[in-house]
Steps between C-alpha positions, in 0.01 A plus 500: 500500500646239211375684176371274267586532102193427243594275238327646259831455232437163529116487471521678155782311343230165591207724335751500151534145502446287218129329422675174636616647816173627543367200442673357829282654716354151548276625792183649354364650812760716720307572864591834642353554871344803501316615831161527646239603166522811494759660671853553441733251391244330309523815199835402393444106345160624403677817277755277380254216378407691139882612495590091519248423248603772282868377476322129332749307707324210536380533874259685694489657804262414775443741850512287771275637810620501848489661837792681437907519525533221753273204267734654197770415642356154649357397173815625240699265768285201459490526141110632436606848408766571243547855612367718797501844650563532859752733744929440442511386888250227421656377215820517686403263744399235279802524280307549178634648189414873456521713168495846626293716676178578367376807723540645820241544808542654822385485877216721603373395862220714616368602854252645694659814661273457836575149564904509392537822705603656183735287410746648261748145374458137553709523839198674708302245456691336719456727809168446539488266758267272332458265196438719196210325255671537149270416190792340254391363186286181392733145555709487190527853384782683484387763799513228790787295315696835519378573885587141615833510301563843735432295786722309470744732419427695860328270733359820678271485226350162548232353726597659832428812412286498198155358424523438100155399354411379147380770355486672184620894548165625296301304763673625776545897423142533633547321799787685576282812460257363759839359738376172482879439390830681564664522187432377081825356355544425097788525239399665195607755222481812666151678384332169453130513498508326855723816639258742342203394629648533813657845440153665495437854687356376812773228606734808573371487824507151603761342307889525450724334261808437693848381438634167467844612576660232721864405486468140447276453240740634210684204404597319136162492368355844669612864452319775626351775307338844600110598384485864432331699803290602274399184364163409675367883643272364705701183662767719595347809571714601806786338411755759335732230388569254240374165618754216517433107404570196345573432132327147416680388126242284331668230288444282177636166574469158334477090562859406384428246246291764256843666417591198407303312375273750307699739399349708273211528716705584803725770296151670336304552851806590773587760201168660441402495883796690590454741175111591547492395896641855629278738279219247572495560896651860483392715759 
């Protein structure tokens, strides 16, 4: 994977600036897109928004709300955001400029044991002789951006053998339960309140949390990375192994012209982002 290097240096020699450099920060609203209220990526712009006011230089921040990593990226490129939050491979794609990476979140695809024939990695799914019903994330988040992005990494993981719905993984875990669907798919910090939930006593019996281990999908924007055995007791009960999957780097980037054009503003929010970002979504 290309490592990314903050530029924090640089945000903090703009933050020392003169009250006439500060007072080119012409703009006097900078638009950060956030997320869907409440969850995730929208905590960052809305802890940085006292921080920005605090420094007095001359702008304030506004949290932008969106569907998620794929409008962040749409909007930043068209000019309505001035910064976003959304996964590196995203960003990639759309050749946007990106700070540094801002946390990490991981791959956690969960099955029902019964209907996978205890499926241990992504690979059996494949040997089951049928389409396998795959809940992957509401359109626009980062779990189905991440799953489609996979696809198209390995086309055995597209259409012909998977049935992908729309689906957010906290709606789907019970449904799973009942085998209504095969598998629950979402990228998150490992131990998120989604996984927990999840990890209660009873779904030892019915659920697995199995590896996303194949080949092709670790390329310049994935690594892999290994959750503990011991990490969820319950949703890998069974499994006397360390669970393998993908690494998903979550970026800062920017809209060109604020770097610019604007800045102070610019230097003051990619620095603090990428100083209080990775304490902020610590696991």
């Amino acid at each position: 994977m290309h490592r990314l290097i903050p530029v924090v240096a640089c945000a903090m020699v703009l933050l020392f600036q003169t009250p006439a450099s500060a007072a080119e920060a012409t703009s006097s609203v900078v638009k950060f897109c956030g997320g869907p209220k409440g969850l995730s990526y929208e905590k960052l712009p809305n802890t940085l928004k006292p921080i920005m006011a605090g420094f007095g230089l001359g702008f304030s921040l506004e949290t932008v709300e969106t569907k998620g990593g794929d409008e962040n990226v749409e909007k930043v490129a068209r000019g309505e955001c001035d910064f976003g939050l959304a996964p590196n491979k995203l960003v990639n794609k759309r050749k946007l400029p990106i700070d540094g990476v801002v946390f990490h979140s991981y791959a956690h695809l969960v099955c029902n044991q019964e209907r996978t024939n205890g499926a241990k990695e992504i690979s059996d799914l494949l040997k089951q002789g049928r389409k396998i019903q795959v809940a992957v994330g509401d359109i626009g988040s980062a779990s189905k951006i991440v799953w489609d992005s996979l696809a198209d990494l390995d086309s055995d993981f597209g259409s012909h053998n998977f049935a992908v719905m729309p689906v957010s993984f906290t709606k789907a875990i019970p449904l799973v339960m009942k085998g209504q669907y095969d598998c629950a798919w979402t990228v998150s910090g490992v131990g998120s309140p989604a996984l927990k939930a999840a990890d209660y006593p009873g779904s030892s019996k019915v659920l697995r949390l199995i590896e996303v281990n194949d080949g092709d999908f670790n390329d310049d924007d994935y690594d892999f990375f290994v959750i503990a055995k011991s990490t969820y007791p319950n949703l890998q009960a069974g499994w006397f192994k360390d669970v393998k999957t993908i690494d998903v780097p979550v970026v800062l980037f920017h809209r060109p012209q604020i770097q610019t054009g604007n800045p102070v503003a610019y230097g003051a929010v990619s620095g603090e982002a990428l100083r209080v970002g990775p304490d902020l979504f610590k696991e």
